[in-house]
Structure formats: structure tokens, C-alpha cells
């Protein structure tokens, strides 16, 4: 019995803070009792910090009871037994920002329990930075409003008159599903919905998880915009959340929403939004004043008290998984959230993930299909070029050269896809076999031609760099082999810059544009390039994955996949699935519009018989997914097992390896003793093995039952607390192995 507490006259309150410890902290209060969800400033050591009052009983009542899989979660709410009354400090002032929505608090609590992140750290990481800073809540002078109060005052001012017409619509919610008002608002340019789109829209009206499997160019975006419009006009309060993989890659999507929802303020949330603007949007959304939100994964945890519909475009995309801090999946959290607040969830993709197919098979999700392109054009035929029979000299087979030539003769456009940045993957010495390597990461450093050097006037001196694609470090190219002194150094393999050079040599008359992360650093610039392609100012586009997503090119006749075999051989069990998705997307760029002569897709490969290419040939997305599912089931891999990775690093490889090995043995024996059915593999090195001078390794923890997995994770957390020098972290449902 904590005697200090029982004799303490001070009532305690729990406050969630961004601190690197599992526990929430406890403070005393006087006067009016702070309520669950109140934002406050509290003393922490010598600092003042922003936190949120949390009442564990309300949290449990709101749904937190279902977190039983994580036995230690509630333990973090207990005041420590040795908490001395003298150490309890009084809570500071309540902030003027609105009390947090209770359902939102449960969402963050679930994320914290599931992804094994301290509740306070999880919660505060979602609050915009600008609102986390106590000075923005404090008046600069006595009696003057604080910066936050000023912002809030501005928000409560009447909206500009421009939106009056829309307010009239909103004040008269229609009982019908599509209100008369919204029909008259329909822009004249939109064609009527086809039957498949209508069926999809009708299905989404039912609460549940819906999978919209639509071939590239089938009009999924139209379903998104119409679904949003329907809901926003039907009910004057409802809010809609649209998640996209990368805002920079989807300018077309955002403008489609703006067109469909004239007069609505749409919040666009992504990493390039300024901190103050993010705070402003966050507050407006949290108060229900902004009802349409489009954002990247970080938007998945925006407080939306009237959330009615969540839509996730390209739901299979790896960018929905956060790779640092709380390693959450925006898609998986959205599934939980939609279920919890009884909203509808729409998962859209041309290539749904294996996880999603598995849920369809279990009958948990509903399948909706858009099997035809909106333009009515059949998919462009795919053919494979066997590189052993028709070698890709300079990166291009004779078949590819002939087809590109034919397209150019006909005045069309060709897209050459190679998902490898730089000029060549490595620089090597022909005498001793030395290969360029990043000094820190110990992986190949990539030969790049500087972007400025593309202009003929630049001198060759600074033309070449060696760049590490993991840590970003770049160094000048060596003239002599550092190992044997030979000057005969040559680039090995081919990146997209080198392919561009070949294309310029083979097709000197063609207008060629390269699109990759080196030539296009901002979303805006990408938009400009895409417009130039659309206007027909380019004959050949050569580029990386950046080109694959979301763009509807009006006159792309031919797509050539130059080399995708490397990804095929990647040992990560998810690599083929990702490659298949990318290739289907890239292939879908070809021949989307009528009147294109000889539309087609050529894939150059050394492995034409590989299963993946055979399914690609038939554009059989479902068949491929079923084959992958059968493999995963047979090998006990996700989604047929639950998995977590414990990652650790240390300056000494031996130290890290033996610590991980000891933990592995300890966990394995604890599992045997307690009859917990969990498999623990490792330690295995991560890729790259060394980063910033630290060796990196991981243990893989796997079970058929989520509860068993989490039981082991509780033990791992104890180890992490006592092994902070290994900089350990947990990744639940890791997607990169
Ligand atoms: Zn050498
Ligand atoms: Zn590096």
C-alpha cells in the first residue's frame, strides 16, 4: 500500500506527456477538477510542457477495455508505489484549445497499445508541434491574448461571404442520398458514372470495410470524389478523410476534389505544411469546421469528431507504414478507427495488398470492382522480352528499340521505366575488383552524374559523384583505385541517368525527359513535368517509380520496363508483391485513351518463366495474390501470422550480436516455461548492416496469436529499458525485413 499516497490530502490526476517512459505522470489539482481530454501545461523537471489530462476509467469505458492483448498497457496508468506526497507537483493552467475528442483519445490509446509506444509519446506526437510549445499558449504581455488565442479568435470570425451559397445547401440536409443541390452543383465536364461506379457508390453507403479494386484508369478517383460529395451534402456535420501515399505525387487528385466540392475548405495535410498552418487546420478539423481532409499517413490520426467516411487510395502502398517513432500503419489504424466510430472505410487499389485479399477471403471486407477503364479502351497488351535471346545492349533490347522507333515515327510517346536512381549502381576497379562503398554504411555507393552537368557547358571536373542512397552522403569520384592504384575504374550496371544517355545516343532526334528524385525534388516541379508530357512536348520519358503513381497520361503508347529483375531477387518476402504492384501500375500508363496506335508494354527480363511475370503477362492481379497467399500460408508468414521486429544497434558488432543472442535465448526459454506459442528468430543483420558507424541487427518475433506475440513483447520492453545503449525499438507488423 503506498502509504504516502493514502495519507496524501492531494487528489491526483494523470497527465499524458511526451516523455520516453511508459508511465503517464501524476499531478495534484485544486479548484475545478480538470476533465479527461483537457490540455494543460505542467511542470516537468525544470521545464514547462504541454500535456493532456487522462482519466483511465473513461478511457476503459470508451473502448480501452479491448486492449487486453497488451497486458502491460494499463500498468502505465498506475501511480508508482513509492510516489512521495512531497514530490507531487500541482497541475498548471488549462489551455484555451478545445478539449480532445474522446473517440480520438481511444484511437491514440489503441495505437499506443498495439504499436508498443508509451501512451503520452504516441498522443503528443500527433499534436501539431506549434501547439506543443508552451510559449505559444502564454500571453507575451500581461492581459494580452496568446498566439493560440489569437488564432482561435480568427477562426470564430464569420467565414468569408464566398461560401454563402454552400451554406444554404448545408443548412437543409436532404433525406435522399444524393441531394438535389449536389446534383445541380455537378460540373458539366464530368461524364455520368458508369454502372460499376454506381454500384461501388451504393455499397459504400453501408458501414463496413470496402475494397475498391479498380484497374488503372478505371475511375477510382471519381468514386472517391462522388462518395465524399454525397456524404458531405447529406449531413451537415459529417467529415471525410482521404488518405494518399504522397501528396506531391497526386496533384491531379487534389484538384479533382476541389472541383467536386466548390466552396468547401479542404485541409491538405502533409509533411511540407508549415507548423503554424498545421496547427490552424488541426484545430478547425477538431472542431468540425473543416469537414474534408486529404493527407498522407500522418493525417490518419487527425481528430475528426464527425468522421463518417475514410478512403485510402493505393492502400497497398508501403508509405502508409511509418518507419520511425511510433511505427504505425495508417491503413491498419484506419480499419480499427472506422470500426470503432462506425464509419465506412474504402480501400482503393489496382493491386490490393495480400493482407487485404486475406481479409476478403475471410469475409471481413466487401469486394467492389471497377474492371474496365473509364475510357472504354482495353488494357494495353504486355509482352516479355527474354534478355538471354535478345540482350539489352545499353539497357535496350532490339525489340524495345524497334518499338520505340515505331512510336516516334507515329508521333506518339514512350515511357521507359527503370527503378534505379543514378548513373550506375557501383564504380569498380577492373584489376582488383574494388567496388565503391559508403564509408559509414558499408554498402555500394552509387555513381551519379551531377544534374548541372546535363548542360553541355559545364566542365567535366565536378561531373561525377559517389552517393550513398541510405545516408545520403556524397563524395567526389576517385581517379585511382584506392586498393591497387589502377586508373581503370568503370561503372557497373545501369541507373536511369545512364539509360537516358543511351536513349539520347540511339534516338538523337527525340525530345527526352528524365523524371526521378534527382531531377524533380518538389511536388510542384513534378506537376510541371507531367503537364509538359501531357502537352506532347516530350517524346520519350525515362524515369523511376515516381512516374508510376496517379498520373493519367493522355497519349502514352508504349511502356518499356528496362530491368526489374533485381527486385525480383530481393530476399524480403514482400518484395515480389511490391514489384508486381509497381509493374501493374506502370503498365497501366500505356494506351489509356482511344486512337493510340500500337499501344503496348514490353518487359525485358532474364527470367521470363518466373511466376510473377507470368501473372503480369495475363494482368491477373487476383491470381497473383492467391499464389502469394498460398505461399505465405504455407510458410506461416503474415497475414497468416503476427510478427514484430526488435531492432537494436551498437558501435561494436560483437556486443550487439551477443546481447541479441542472449535475449533470444532468454525469451525462448520463458516461452517454453509459460507455454507461449511464439517463434523467435535471429539475430539477423538489417540492411544496410552498418549505419552511422553502428552495426544494426534484429530479432524476428512471430506467433499465430496476437495475444501471445504481445505477451513476449512485454518481456522485450523490460529488456529495452535496461539496454538503452543499444538504441532498441520495436516494430509491430514490420513491412521491411
Ligand atoms: Zn583496384
Ligand atoms: Zn551511407
XYZ file of C-alpha atoms and ligand atoms in Angstrom:
739
model
C 0.000 0.000 0.000
C 1.550 3.316 -0.985
C 1.412 4.934 2.434
C 2.474 8.329 1.153
C -0.494 8.416 -1.174
C -3.062 7.213 1.310
C -2.096 9.945 3.698
C -1.805 12.499 0.929
C -4.570 15.081 1.097
C -3.984 15.961 -2.553
C -6.244 14.365 -5.175
C -4.213 13.120 -8.143
C -4.776 13.485 -11.858
C -2.963 11.636 -14.690
C -1.374 13.668 -17.445
C -0.061 12.168 -20.696
C 3.242 13.780 -21.660
C 5.809 13.264 -24.356
C 8.395 11.544 -22.181
C 10.495 8.487 -23.043
C 8.907 6.367 -20.309
C 5.882 4.120 -20.335
C 4.180 5.808 -17.354
C 1.790 8.720 -17.522
C 2.650 11.277 -14.834
C 0.612 12.340 -11.839
C -0.129 15.840 -10.590
C -2.248 17.395 -7.907
C -5.031 19.852 -8.617
C -7.149 22.368 -6.775
C -10.402 24.111 -7.621
C -12.363 22.753 -10.581
C -11.313 19.213 -11.458
C -9.599 19.016 -14.865
C -11.516 16.740 -17.221
C -10.433 13.841 -19.424
C -9.089 15.392 -22.633
C -8.227 18.807 -21.208
C -4.944 20.221 -22.484
C -2.747 21.648 -19.772
C 0.711 22.984 -19.059
C 2.542 21.115 -16.310
C 5.986 21.319 -14.734
C 8.384 18.544 -15.725
C 11.766 18.790 -14.074
C 12.840 22.336 -14.744
C 10.705 22.667 -17.861
C 7.069 23.515 -18.534
C 5.437 21.176 -21.038
C 2.093 20.653 -22.750
C 0.169 17.520 -21.828
C -3.324 16.077 -21.803
C -5.376 15.050 -18.778
C -6.419 11.421 -18.991
C -8.900 9.505 -16.866
C -8.235 5.799 -17.219
C -11.784 4.856 -16.224
C -13.271 6.933 -19.015
C -10.672 5.548 -21.419
C -11.570 1.981 -20.450
C -15.261 2.736 -20.789
C -14.749 4.310 -24.236
C -13.254 1.128 -25.653
C -9.895 0.789 -23.993
C -11.121 -2.438 -22.414
C -10.456 -4.163 -25.710
C -6.703 -3.635 -25.393
C -6.397 -6.814 -23.330
C -3.848 -8.127 -25.821
C -1.333 -5.755 -24.210
C -1.331 -6.698 -20.545
C 1.114 -4.011 -19.527
C -0.844 -1.130 -21.099
C -2.944 -0.286 -18.035
C 0.018 -0.698 -15.747
C 1.409 2.529 -17.151
C -1.511 4.451 -15.625
C -0.794 3.351 -12.042
C 0.965 5.915 -9.851
C 4.270 4.373 -8.745
C 4.022 2.776 -5.283
C 6.882 4.898 -3.967
C 5.494 8.234 -5.143
C 6.069 10.573 -2.215
C 3.436 13.196 -1.498
C 6.148 15.810 -1.323
C 7.125 15.073 -4.915
C 3.665 15.596 -6.325
C 3.512 18.925 -8.098
C 0.414 20.941 -8.918
C -1.010 20.922 -12.419
C -0.566 24.146 -14.403
C -3.099 26.191 -16.356
C -5.718 24.684 -18.654
C -5.143 25.685 -22.278
C -7.670 27.522 -24.416
C -7.695 24.896 -27.172
C -10.796 22.702 -27.181
C -10.902 19.550 -25.061
C -9.761 16.479 -27.029
C -12.432 14.294 -28.556
C -12.937 11.095 -26.546
C -13.006 8.794 -29.548
C -9.756 10.308 -30.746
C -8.149 9.606 -27.376
C -9.165 5.951 -27.650
C -7.665 5.790 -31.135
C -4.337 7.036 -29.827
C -4.541 4.681 -26.861
C -5.139 1.767 -29.203
C -2.210 2.826 -31.382
C -0.059 3.071 -28.276
C -1.065 -0.377 -27.027
C -0.793 -2.047 -30.419
C 2.446 -0.460 -31.626
C 4.014 -0.618 -28.151
C 4.695 3.067 -27.779
C 4.212 4.933 -24.458
C 0.729 6.471 -24.456
C 1.934 10.011 -23.789
C 4.593 9.854 -26.502
C 2.076 8.470 -29.009
C -0.539 11.076 -28.191
C 1.698 14.135 -28.105
C 3.493 13.117 -31.321
C 0.203 13.638 -33.137
C -0.473 17.095 -31.697
C 0.995 19.708 -34.096
C 4.375 20.945 -32.868
C 3.193 24.529 -32.746
C 0.525 23.586 -30.196
C 3.049 21.588 -28.182
C 5.092 24.701 -27.428
C 4.069 26.321 -24.118
C 5.210 29.794 -25.234
C 2.500 29.865 -27.924
C -0.104 29.439 -25.184
C 1.284 32.162 -22.940
C 0.471 35.845 -23.383
C 3.542 37.891 -24.326
C 2.319 40.660 -22.019
C 0.006 40.626 -19.020
C -3.615 40.732 -20.204
C -2.777 40.289 -23.903
C -4.028 37.237 -25.820
C -1.560 34.407 -26.546
C -0.692 33.397 -30.100
C -3.041 30.417 -29.796
C -5.885 32.603 -28.524
C -5.367 34.961 -31.444
C -5.535 32.028 -33.835
C -8.736 30.759 -32.204
C -10.344 34.205 -32.350
C -9.626 34.429 -36.050
C -11.316 31.062 -36.512
C -14.535 32.049 -34.805
C -14.904 35.093 -37.048
C -17.694 34.672 -39.643
C -16.471 32.942 -42.820
C -15.918 34.985 -45.968
C -19.125 35.575 -47.951
C -17.972 33.420 -50.878
C -19.217 30.268 -49.222
C -22.770 31.517 -48.564
C -24.241 29.537 -51.440
C -22.891 26.335 -49.993
C -24.115 27.161 -46.531
C -27.624 27.313 -47.904
C -27.246 23.739 -49.105
C -25.765 22.580 -45.858
C -28.496 24.074 -43.717
C -31.049 21.869 -45.429
C -29.759 18.334 -45.170
C -31.546 16.105 -47.623
C -33.055 12.816 -46.652
C -32.280 11.351 -50.057
C -28.803 10.021 -50.609
C -27.870 12.382 -53.382
C -29.383 15.725 -52.606
C -30.930 17.789 -55.365
C -28.499 20.538 -54.509
C -25.468 18.391 -55.124
C -26.780 17.278 -58.493
C -27.115 20.821 -59.726
C -23.610 21.540 -58.463
C -22.175 18.821 -60.657
C -19.597 20.321 -63.002
C -20.733 19.987 -66.596
C -17.465 18.362 -67.636
C -17.944 15.173 -65.593
C -19.374 12.263 -67.596
C -22.143 10.247 -65.942
C -20.997 7.461 -63.643
C -20.822 4.032 -65.237
C -22.663 1.076 -63.731
C -19.630 -0.204 -61.840
C -19.013 3.192 -60.295
C -22.674 3.496 -59.325
C -22.613 0.063 -57.703
C -19.499 0.972 -55.750
C -21.060 4.221 -54.536
C -24.203 2.414 -53.432
C -22.184 -0.164 -51.492
C -20.134 2.443 -49.621
C -23.318 3.786 -48.044
C -23.266 0.677 -45.848
C -20.946 0.873 -42.864
C -18.019 -1.525 -43.188
C -14.725 -2.007 -44.955
C -14.991 -1.949 -48.739
C -12.231 -2.797 -51.159
C -12.357 -0.917 -54.431
C -10.300 -3.000 -56.834
C -10.067 -0.939 -59.979
C -7.736 -1.360 -62.929
C -5.533 1.648 -63.639
C -7.633 4.331 -65.265
C -10.956 2.809 -64.216
C -12.162 5.957 -62.486
C -11.493 5.199 -58.822
C -10.913 8.902 -58.181
C -14.385 9.652 -59.457
C -15.788 7.223 -56.885
C -13.775 8.954 -54.141
C -14.958 12.441 -55.045
C -18.588 11.399 -55.508
C -18.650 9.457 -52.246
C -17.270 12.480 -50.414
C -19.720 14.831 -52.056
C -22.655 12.581 -51.239
C -21.771 12.357 -47.562
C -20.835 15.994 -47.090
C -24.102 17.169 -48.632
C -26.261 14.549 -46.939
C -25.380 15.513 -43.410
C -24.325 18.977 -42.313
C -21.771 17.699 -39.781
C -20.145 14.634 -41.299
C -16.423 14.608 -42.011
C -14.493 12.726 -44.687
C -10.857 11.668 -44.604
C -8.970 10.800 -47.788
C -5.508 9.278 -47.422
C -2.994 9.261 -50.277
C 0.539 7.845 -50.389
C 2.316 11.092 -51.266
C 0.741 14.494 -51.805
C 3.478 15.535 -54.230
C 2.595 12.672 -56.489
C -1.108 13.315 -56.621
C -1.739 16.931 -57.656
C -4.426 15.701 -60.010
C -6.369 14.073 -57.168
C -6.396 17.214 -55.025
C -7.634 19.374 -57.881
C -10.388 16.853 -58.632
C -11.642 17.181 -55.050
C -11.508 20.965 -55.227
C -13.577 20.868 -58.395
C -16.144 18.467 -56.960
C -16.518 20.349 -53.668
C -16.654 24.017 -54.633
C -16.870 26.327 -51.632
C -15.679 23.675 -49.167
C -12.473 24.285 -47.339
C -10.325 21.202 -47.891
C -7.473 20.653 -45.481
C -4.379 19.239 -47.183
C -2.088 17.668 -44.607
C 1.410 16.510 -45.432
C 4.953 16.981 -44.233
C 5.555 20.206 -46.191
C 2.731 22.137 -44.461
C 4.169 24.761 -42.081
C 3.819 24.121 -38.359
C 1.512 27.053 -37.675
C -0.726 26.203 -40.630
C -0.865 22.597 -39.494
C -1.987 23.800 -36.061
C -4.653 26.005 -37.613
C -6.033 23.180 -39.784
C -5.860 20.730 -36.888
C -7.962 22.990 -34.668
C -10.512 23.624 -37.408
C -10.823 19.905 -38.160
C -11.029 19.030 -34.463
C -13.911 21.486 -34.073
C -15.684 20.044 -37.096
C -15.329 23.294 -39.022
C -13.301 21.691 -41.801
C -15.069 18.582 -42.996
C -12.900 17.342 -45.839
C -9.315 16.277 -45.167
C -6.806 14.960 -47.705
C -3.484 13.855 -46.365
C -0.614 11.441 -46.170
C -0.288 8.811 -43.421
C 0.142 11.399 -40.660
C -3.407 12.610 -41.364
C -4.782 9.218 -40.296
C -4.708 10.349 -36.663
C -6.335 13.742 -37.103
C -9.140 14.284 -34.575
C -12.386 14.210 -36.552
C -15.383 14.134 -34.200
C -17.890 13.535 -37.018
C -15.858 11.130 -39.128
C -18.217 9.274 -41.449
C -16.042 8.024 -44.288
C -12.356 7.178 -44.669
C -10.927 6.487 -48.103
C -7.403 5.196 -48.719
C -6.004 5.402 -52.217
C -3.313 2.873 -53.214
C -3.950 1.066 -49.940
C -1.142 -1.399 -50.723
C 1.464 1.378 -50.732
C 4.374 0.941 -48.317
C 4.392 4.645 -47.433
C 1.364 4.125 -45.163
C 3.694 2.499 -42.678
C 5.628 4.921 -40.502
C 9.285 3.899 -40.240
C 10.335 5.839 -37.153
C 8.942 6.815 -33.751
C 5.600 5.037 -33.440
C 5.782 2.602 -36.347
C 2.084 2.566 -37.169
C 0.276 1.573 -40.317
C -2.117 4.339 -41.333
C -4.203 1.789 -43.207
C -4.485 -0.701 -40.362
C -5.244 2.021 -37.823
C -7.958 3.319 -40.145
C -9.555 -0.120 -40.214
C -9.703 -0.076 -36.408
C -10.896 3.514 -36.304
C -13.667 3.025 -38.877
C -14.932 0.019 -36.952
C -14.747 1.872 -33.647
C -16.596 5.029 -34.736
C -18.917 3.128 -37.113
C -17.654 4.873 -40.214
C -17.271 3.439 -43.681
C -13.822 2.656 -44.982
C -12.919 2.399 -48.642
C -9.601 0.785 -49.591
C -8.800 1.564 -53.218
C -6.125 -0.071 -55.336
C -5.329 -1.568 -58.715
C -3.351 -4.171 -56.804
C -4.827 -4.716 -53.320
C -2.313 -5.943 -50.748
C -2.096 -9.597 -49.766
C -3.353 -8.509 -46.304
C -6.460 -7.056 -47.892
C -7.093 -10.115 -50.080
C -6.818 -12.305 -46.982
C -9.485 -10.239 -45.204
C -11.716 -10.511 -48.283
C -11.267 -14.259 -48.210
C -12.256 -14.306 -44.527
C -15.391 -12.378 -45.428
C -14.438 -9.366 -43.312
C -14.259 -6.877 -46.181
C -16.597 -6.311 -49.076
C -15.260 -6.559 -52.626
C -16.102 -3.883 -55.187
C -14.676 -3.957 -58.657
C -14.050 -1.496 -61.464
C -12.845 -3.957 -64.089
C -12.915 -1.616 -67.087
C -11.064 1.563 -67.950
C -13.233 4.653 -67.836
C -12.298 5.433 -71.441
C -13.501 2.004 -72.537
C -10.101 1.163 -74.026
C -8.908 -2.393 -73.387
C -5.690 -2.734 -71.374
C -2.551 -2.481 -73.485
C -1.112 -5.954 -74.136
C 2.024 -6.890 -72.183
C 4.840 -8.903 -73.713
C 8.067 -10.250 -72.264
C 11.455 -9.876 -73.926
C 13.855 -12.675 -72.962
C 17.152 -10.895 -72.318
C 19.100 -14.096 -72.934
C 17.789 -14.258 -76.503
C 17.560 -10.531 -77.198
C 20.199 -8.907 -74.993
C 19.516 -5.433 -73.634
C 22.575 -3.723 -75.117
C 22.982 -0.361 -73.424
C 19.849 -1.254 -71.482
C 17.584 -1.708 -74.513
C 16.822 -4.883 -76.461
C 16.453 -4.738 -80.239
C 12.701 -5.278 -79.838
C 12.462 -2.316 -77.488
C 14.471 -0.126 -79.872
C 12.241 -1.098 -82.805
C 9.030 -0.416 -80.861
C 10.254 2.949 -79.580
C 11.268 3.862 -83.102
C 7.811 2.950 -84.425
C 6.124 5.032 -81.739
C 8.306 8.036 -82.556
C 7.550 7.625 -86.276
C 3.846 7.662 -85.466
C 4.180 10.810 -83.362
C 3.394 9.043 -80.077
C 5.102 8.892 -76.688
C 7.096 6.175 -74.939
C 7.817 5.703 -71.256
C 10.977 3.829 -70.265
C 10.855 2.633 -66.681
C 13.919 1.786 -64.610
C 13.532 1.969 -60.858
C 17.170 2.703 -60.107
C 18.445 6.210 -59.446
C 21.842 7.478 -60.552
C 24.141 6.551 -63.420
C 25.403 3.172 -62.268
C 24.855 1.197 -59.044
C 28.599 0.924 -58.397
C 32.039 2.059 -59.607
C 34.538 -0.792 -59.802
C 38.230 -1.478 -60.450
C 38.825 -3.941 -63.273
C 42.219 -5.034 -61.866
C 41.461 -5.929 -58.270
C 37.660 -5.884 -58.103
C 37.421 -2.947 -55.663
C 33.891 -1.511 -55.544
C 32.813 1.944 -54.403
C 31.341 1.810 -50.911
C 29.915 4.229 -48.353
C 32.415 4.517 -45.507
C 29.629 4.561 -42.906
C 27.042 2.165 -44.247
C 29.372 -0.353 -45.902
C 27.092 -0.690 -48.900
C 27.743 0.247 -52.507
C 27.834 3.957 -53.155
C 26.045 4.855 -56.362
C 27.677 6.710 -59.231
C 25.726 9.882 -60.050
C 26.197 12.396 -62.775
C 25.538 15.819 -61.298
C 22.321 17.376 -62.562
C 24.118 20.589 -63.544
C 26.408 18.553 -65.783
C 23.497 17.774 -68.077
C 24.107 21.135 -69.687
C 26.869 20.903 -72.271
C 28.726 23.982 -70.996
C 29.784 22.550 -67.652
C 33.277 21.179 -67.280
C 33.766 17.520 -66.549
C 35.738 18.067 -63.341
C 32.775 18.041 -60.966
C 30.547 15.992 -63.196
C 30.588 12.773 -61.185
C 29.796 11.992 -57.553
C 29.517 8.854 -55.487
C 26.389 8.922 -53.379
C 25.086 6.643 -50.661
C 21.339 6.065 -51.074
C 20.938 5.220 -47.406
C 22.626 8.044 -45.526
C 22.748 10.493 -48.450
C 26.486 11.165 -48.104
C 28.161 12.189 -51.303
C 31.840 12.277 -52.218
C 33.902 13.105 -55.309
C 34.792 10.253 -57.618
C 38.251 8.788 -57.106
C 40.612 8.804 -60.123
C 42.617 5.827 -58.944
C 41.623 2.608 -57.260
C 42.154 3.146 -53.524
C 43.146 -0.507 -53.238
C 45.636 -1.121 -56.075
C 46.155 2.314 -57.650
C 44.926 1.275 -61.086
C 43.184 4.053 -63.043
C 40.927 1.689 -64.968
C 37.754 2.284 -62.983
C 34.415 1.666 -64.653
C 30.718 1.921 -63.800
C 28.960 -1.430 -63.395
C 25.286 -1.810 -64.163
C 22.802 0.805 -65.182
C 20.825 3.533 -63.482
C 18.229 5.805 -65.005
C 20.797 8.522 -65.857
C 22.817 6.071 -67.919
C 19.696 4.800 -69.639
C 18.844 8.387 -70.537
C 22.283 8.728 -72.115
C 21.728 5.598 -74.231
C 18.344 6.890 -75.362
C 19.895 10.204 -76.413
C 22.503 8.324 -78.445
C 20.039 5.946 -80.092
C 17.272 8.486 -80.705
C 19.121 11.772 -81.277
C 16.051 13.460 -82.787
C 13.710 12.623 -79.896
C 12.842 15.042 -77.097
C 13.753 13.128 -73.952
C 12.852 13.917 -70.348
C 14.030 12.167 -67.219
C 11.790 12.079 -64.144
C 13.331 10.855 -60.902
C 14.086 12.115 -57.409
C 17.312 13.739 -58.578
C 15.780 15.775 -61.395
C 12.487 16.516 -59.612
C 12.832 17.442 -55.982
C 9.464 19.064 -55.336
C 5.888 18.086 -55.985
C 5.326 21.304 -57.897
C 8.114 20.554 -60.334
C 6.697 17.092 -60.930
C 3.352 18.669 -61.805
C 5.057 20.914 -64.373
C 6.847 17.969 -65.974
C 3.662 15.964 -66.158
C 1.872 18.860 -67.805
C 4.710 19.103 -70.356
C 4.322 15.389 -71.102
C 0.570 15.834 -71.462
C 1.020 18.753 -73.840
C 3.114 16.492 -76.066
C 6.340 18.445 -75.550
C 8.192 15.214 -74.861
C 8.655 12.083 -76.994
C 10.404 9.772 -74.552
C 10.036 9.858 -70.780
C 12.574 7.895 -68.820
C 12.104 7.562 -65.105
C 11.703 5.747 -61.826
C 8.749 4.750 -59.649
C 7.877 8.434 -59.388
C 6.199 8.058 -62.764
C 4.133 5.067 -61.807
C 1.641 6.668 -59.477
C -1.524 8.519 -60.127
C -0.861 10.240 -63.434
C -3.145 9.846 -66.360
C -1.025 10.449 -69.444
C -3.199 11.251 -72.398
C -1.067 9.782 -75.169
C 1.414 7.289 -73.847
C 1.577 4.481 -76.409
C 4.412 2.354 -75.193
C 5.830 1.412 -71.809
C 9.188 -0.375 -71.618
C 10.250 -1.915 -68.304
C 14.032 -1.876 -68.749
C 15.082 -4.095 -65.850
C 13.112 -5.192 -62.818
C 14.956 -8.444 -62.114
C 16.981 -7.098 -59.180
C 13.828 -6.511 -57.167
C 12.640 -9.979 -58.089
C 15.665 -11.458 -56.317
C 15.328 -9.336 -53.153
C 15.090 -11.738 -50.166
C 12.334 -9.729 -48.397
C 9.184 -11.853 -48.676
C 7.163 -8.772 -49.593
C 9.493 -7.670 -52.414
C 7.770 -9.591 -55.230
C 4.349 -8.327 -54.171
C 5.639 -4.754 -54.324
C 7.299 -5.305 -57.673
C 4.120 -6.783 -59.106
C 2.107 -3.762 -57.916
C 4.609 -1.331 -59.419
C 4.690 -3.125 -62.766
C 0.894 -3.270 -62.993
C 0.798 0.459 -62.268
C 3.488 1.286 -64.807
C 1.897 -0.930 -67.431
C -1.384 0.872 -66.832
C 0.158 4.116 -68.128
C 0.077 2.777 -71.685
C -2.772 3.210 -74.115
C -5.389 4.672 -71.824
C -7.074 6.733 -74.447
C -8.690 5.895 -77.740
C -6.893 6.184 -81.059
C -3.450 5.205 -79.844
C -1.661 3.107 -82.411
C 0.213 0.014 -81.303
C -0.238 0.547 -77.570
C 1.735 -1.981 -75.576
C 4.020 -2.841 -72.722
C 7.429 -4.549 -73.081
C 9.134 -6.129 -70.084
C 12.822 -7.031 -70.504
C 13.823 -9.873 -68.204
C 16.266 -12.729 -67.777
C 13.524 -14.750 -66.059
C 10.519 -14.768 -68.400
C 9.279 -18.013 -66.843
C 9.112 -16.523 -63.330
C 5.652 -16.793 -61.785
C 5.417 -13.054 -61.248
C 5.985 -12.271 -64.924
C 3.540 -14.956 -65.996
C 0.742 -13.386 -63.927
C 1.789 -9.973 -65.170
C 1.546 -11.177 -68.759
C -2.121 -12.033 -68.168
C -2.652 -8.974 -65.943
C -4.090 -11.442 -63.448
C -3.954 -9.453 -60.206
C -6.222 -11.730 -58.225
C -4.468 -14.887 -59.401
C -1.111 -13.484 -58.385
C -2.429 -12.516 -54.957
C -3.838 -16.021 -54.465
C -0.488 -17.582 -55.330
C 1.259 -15.255 -52.845
C -1.349 -16.037 -50.183
C -0.824 -19.777 -50.628
C 2.934 -19.297 -50.143
C 2.505 -17.129 -47.066
C 0.078 -19.542 -45.522
C 2.411 -22.477 -46.158
C 5.393 -20.629 -44.643
C 3.492 -19.197 -41.675
C 4.091 -15.601 -42.735
C 1.824 -12.546 -42.386
C -1.078 -12.128 -42.872
C -1.333 -15.711 -41.553
C 0.870 -14.958 -38.554
C 1.557 -11.933 -36.361
C 5.050 -10.534 -36.473
C 7.178 -7.973 -34.695
C 10.817 -6.992 -35.024
C 13.067 -5.951 -32.194
C 15.802 -3.780 -33.660
C 18.993 -2.788 -31.923
C 22.312 -1.265 -32.882
C 25.740 -0.765 -31.371
C 29.157 0.530 -32.362
C 30.529 -2.963 -31.760
C 29.019 -5.714 -33.812
C 30.052 -8.424 -31.331
C 28.447 -6.605 -28.404
C 25.157 -6.178 -30.247
C 25.104 -9.726 -31.549
C 25.785 -11.351 -28.209
C 23.211 -9.174 -26.429
C 20.574 -10.093 -29.008
C 21.561 -13.748 -28.855
C 21.213 -13.733 -25.068
C 17.802 -12.093 -25.311
C 16.707 -14.603 -27.918
C 17.647 -17.488 -25.625
C 16.010 -15.847 -22.615
C 12.739 -15.233 -24.478
C 12.699 -18.715 -25.978
C 13.081 -20.337 -22.580
C 10.470 -18.045 -20.983
C 8.054 -19.030 -23.746
C 8.716 -22.719 -23.138
C 8.155 -22.300 -19.396
C 4.906 -20.390 -19.800
C 3.783 -22.470 -22.825
C 3.518 -19.417 -25.049
C 3.432 -20.353 -28.700
C 5.868 -17.806 -30.153
C 8.809 -18.303 -32.519
C 11.869 -16.105 -32.159
C 14.448 -15.891 -34.951
C 17.757 -14.129 -35.108
C 19.765 -12.100 -34.589
C 19.911 -11.229 -38.279
C 21.607 -8.140 -39.694
C 19.488 -5.374 -41.178
C 20.116 -3.729 -44.499
C 22.372 -1.796 -44.566
C 24.226 -3.626 -41.849
C 26.108 -0.555 -40.628
C 24.609 2.916 -40.449
C 26.344 5.958 -38.979
C 29.047 3.710 -37.567
C 26.637 1.365 -35.776
C 26.042 -2.282 -36.572
C 22.310 -2.997 -36.850
C 20.576 -6.245 -36.130
C 17.147 -7.567 -35.263
C 15.192 -10.407 -33.735
C 12.045 -11.539 -35.507
C 9.217 -12.496 -33.157
C 6.366 -14.420 -34.673
C 3.166 -16.080 -33.491
C -0.148 -17.339 -34.729
C -1.875 -15.418 -31.935
C -1.737 -11.713 -31.349
C -2.097 -12.080 -27.587
C 0.904 -14.457 -27.393
C 3.007 -12.125 -29.505
C 2.205 -9.189 -27.221
C 2.988 -11.255 -24.116
C 6.518 -11.673 -25.457
C 6.699 -8.003 -26.429
C 6.070 -7.084 -22.782
C 9.182 -9.069 -21.858
C 11.108 -7.410 -24.670
C 10.127 -3.977 -23.335
C 11.680 -4.810 -19.979
C 14.893 -5.707 -21.807
C 14.745 -2.460 -23.800
C 14.507 -0.375 -20.642
C 17.707 -1.880 -19.294
C 19.551 -1.828 -22.646
C 19.111 1.769 -23.775
C 22.677 1.916 -25.129
C 21.575 -0.428 -27.922
C 19.053 2.204 -29.056
C 16.374 -0.514 -29.288
C 12.919 -0.175 -30.794
C 10.001 -2.423 -31.632
C 8.292 -2.575 -34.985
C 4.929 -4.357 -34.836
C 3.767 -5.668 -38.234
C 7.043 -4.645 -39.887
C 6.907 -4.350 -43.650
C 10.615 -4.118 -44.371
C 12.719 -7.029 -43.216
Zn 41.998 -1.939 -57.874
Zn 25.903 5.740 -46.233
